[in-house]
XYZ file of C-alpha atoms in Angstrom:
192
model
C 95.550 91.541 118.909
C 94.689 95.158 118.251
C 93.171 96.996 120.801
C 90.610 100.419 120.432
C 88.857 102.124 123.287
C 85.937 103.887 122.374
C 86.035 106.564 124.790
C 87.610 110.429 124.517
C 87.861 110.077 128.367
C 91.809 111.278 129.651
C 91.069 109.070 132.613
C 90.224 105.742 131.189
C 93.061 106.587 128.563
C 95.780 106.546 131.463
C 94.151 104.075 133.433
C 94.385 101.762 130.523
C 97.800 102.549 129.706
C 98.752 102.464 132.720
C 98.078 98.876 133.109
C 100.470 98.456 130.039
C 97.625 97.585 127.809
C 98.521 98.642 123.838
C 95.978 100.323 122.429
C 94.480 103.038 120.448
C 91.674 105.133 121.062
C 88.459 106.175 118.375
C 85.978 107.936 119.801
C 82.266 106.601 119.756
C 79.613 109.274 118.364
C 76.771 108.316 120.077
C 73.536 109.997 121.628
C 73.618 108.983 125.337
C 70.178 110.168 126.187
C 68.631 106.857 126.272
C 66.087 105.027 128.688
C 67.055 102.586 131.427
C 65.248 100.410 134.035
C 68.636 100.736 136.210
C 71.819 102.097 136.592
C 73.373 98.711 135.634
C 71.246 98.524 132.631
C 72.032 101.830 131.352
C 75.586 101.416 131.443
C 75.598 98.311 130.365
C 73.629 99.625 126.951
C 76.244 102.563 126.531
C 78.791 100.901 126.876
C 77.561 98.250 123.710
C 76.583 100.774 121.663
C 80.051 103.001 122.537
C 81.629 99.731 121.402
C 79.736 98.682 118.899
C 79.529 102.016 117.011
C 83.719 101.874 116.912
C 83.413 98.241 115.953
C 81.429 97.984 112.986
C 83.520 100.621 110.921
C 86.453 97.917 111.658
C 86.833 95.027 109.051
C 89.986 93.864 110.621
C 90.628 90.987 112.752
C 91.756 89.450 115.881
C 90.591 93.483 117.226
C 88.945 93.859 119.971
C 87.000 96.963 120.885
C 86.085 98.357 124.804
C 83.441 100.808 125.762
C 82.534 101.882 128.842
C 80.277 104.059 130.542
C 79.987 105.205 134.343
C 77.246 106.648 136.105
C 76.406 107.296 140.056
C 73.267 106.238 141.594
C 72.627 107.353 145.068
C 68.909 106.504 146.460
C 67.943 104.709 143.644
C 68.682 108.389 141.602
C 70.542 107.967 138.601
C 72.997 110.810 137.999
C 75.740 110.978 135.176
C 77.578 114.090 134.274
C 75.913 117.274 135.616
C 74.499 119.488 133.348
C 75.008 122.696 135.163
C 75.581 124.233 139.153
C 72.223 123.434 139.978
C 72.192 119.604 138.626
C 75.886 119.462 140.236
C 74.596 120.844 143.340
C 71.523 118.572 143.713
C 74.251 115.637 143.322
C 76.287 116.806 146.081
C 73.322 117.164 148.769
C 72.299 113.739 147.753
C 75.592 112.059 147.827
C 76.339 114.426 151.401
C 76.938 112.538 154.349
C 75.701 109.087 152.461
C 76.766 105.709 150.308
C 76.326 106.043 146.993
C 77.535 103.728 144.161
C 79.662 103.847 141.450
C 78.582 101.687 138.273
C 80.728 101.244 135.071
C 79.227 99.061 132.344
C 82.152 97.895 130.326
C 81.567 96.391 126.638
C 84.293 94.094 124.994
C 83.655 93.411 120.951
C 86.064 90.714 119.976
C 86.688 89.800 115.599
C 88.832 86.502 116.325
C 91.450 86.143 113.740
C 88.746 83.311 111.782
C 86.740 86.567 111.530
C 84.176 85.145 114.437
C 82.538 87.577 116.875
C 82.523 86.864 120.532
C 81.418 89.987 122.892
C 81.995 89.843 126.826
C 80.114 92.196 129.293
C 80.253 93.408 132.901
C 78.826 95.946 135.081
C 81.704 96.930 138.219
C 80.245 98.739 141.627
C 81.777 100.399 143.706
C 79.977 102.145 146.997
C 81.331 105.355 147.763
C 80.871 107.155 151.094
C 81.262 110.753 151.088
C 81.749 113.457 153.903
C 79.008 116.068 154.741
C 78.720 118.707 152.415
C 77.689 122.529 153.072
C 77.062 124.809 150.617
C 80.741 126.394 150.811
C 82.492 122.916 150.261
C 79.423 122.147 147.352
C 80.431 125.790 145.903
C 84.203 125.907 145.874
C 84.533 121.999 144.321
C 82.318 123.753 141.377
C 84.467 126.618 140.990
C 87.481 124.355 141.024
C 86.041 123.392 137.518
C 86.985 119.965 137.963
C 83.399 118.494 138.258
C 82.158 119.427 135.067
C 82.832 116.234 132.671
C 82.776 113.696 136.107
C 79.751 111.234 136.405
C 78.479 112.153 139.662
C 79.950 115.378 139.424
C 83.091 114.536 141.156
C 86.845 113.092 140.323
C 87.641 110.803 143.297
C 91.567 111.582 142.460
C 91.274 114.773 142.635
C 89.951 117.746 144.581
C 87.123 115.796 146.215
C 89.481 112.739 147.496
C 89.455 114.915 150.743
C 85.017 114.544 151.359
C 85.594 110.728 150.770
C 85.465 108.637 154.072
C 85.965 105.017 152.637
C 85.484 103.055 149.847
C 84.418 99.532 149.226
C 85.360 98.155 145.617
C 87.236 99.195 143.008
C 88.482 102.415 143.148
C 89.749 102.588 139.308
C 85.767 101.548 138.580
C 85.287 105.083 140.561
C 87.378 106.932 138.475
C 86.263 105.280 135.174
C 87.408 101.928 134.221
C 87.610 98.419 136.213
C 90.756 97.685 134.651
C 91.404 94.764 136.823
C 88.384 93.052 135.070
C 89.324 94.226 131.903
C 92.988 92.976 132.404
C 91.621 89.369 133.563
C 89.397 89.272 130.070
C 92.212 90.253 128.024
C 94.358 87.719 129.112
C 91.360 85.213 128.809
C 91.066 86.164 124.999
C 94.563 86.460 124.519
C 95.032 82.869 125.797
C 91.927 81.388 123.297
């Protein structure tokens, strides 16, 4: 089976090979700015149309293609990647001292080697709960430059890992991609 992630995201590229998975990565064009109900919904409908957009320029098959999209939510708020210091430091005093959750919609497009089409989707939580934040620790994580492309506005493996207090889920859904779940679907279609 050929594999393609749509994503241009360094961290679900080495979480995925990491796992051993062989696969190649195109990059989905698409325009994220789209309406949800819910965080689950809205990653749920980037991640199809992240996967989709990859999959229909492919003719080939037995390929499978995965999106996936993450975004925080913390009181209800939606948040993905912040736009600038002020977004990023609106995330931080709403994620300060607080659970939050992590959700990553993942999309799986599947061309069976008959040339049938048989899609699979999830959504993965995780609830985060972060340290109190003052303006100097909210500040200095910016200037680190690290929380710039980060849903949420933070990398849980990097600089921030020392504001988290616990977490309850998966922690590879935190940094981008459930690749437990992933793993267990691959093996399903692998075995049909």
């Amino acid at each position: 089976m050929k594999i393609y992630l749509a994503s241009a995201s360094p961290r679900r590229k080495e979480i995925l090979s990491m796992a051993g998975v062989d696969f190649e990565i195109m990059v989905s064009d698409v325009d994220e700015n789209i309406s949800s109900t819910s965080a689950e919904d809205l990653v749920l409908k980037l991640s199809k149309l992240k996967a989709l957009a990859v999959f229909d320029k492919l003719s080939d098959t037995d390929t499978l293609v995965i999106g996936a999209d993450t975004v925080v939510a913390v009181d209800g708020k939606v948040y993905g990647k912040p736009k600038d210091y002020e977004d990023f430091h609106q995330m931080m005093l709403d994620m300060s001292g607080k659970e939050h959750q992590v959700y990553t919609g993942v999309y799986m497009a599947y061309r069976d080697k008959g040339g049938k089409r048989d899609d699979k989707s999830f959504v993965n939580m995780t609830k985060v709960y972060v340290d109190e934040l003052d303006d100097e620790d909210i500040r200095a994580y910016w200037e680190s430059g690290e929380p710039v492309d980060k849903a949420g506005g933070y990398a849980i493996q990097g600089r921030f890992a020392k504001h988290i207090k616990a977490i309850i889920g998966d922690y590879y859904n935190v940094v981008g991609l459930p690749v437990n779940e992933i793993c267990r679907e691959l093996k399903w279609l692998q075995k049909s």
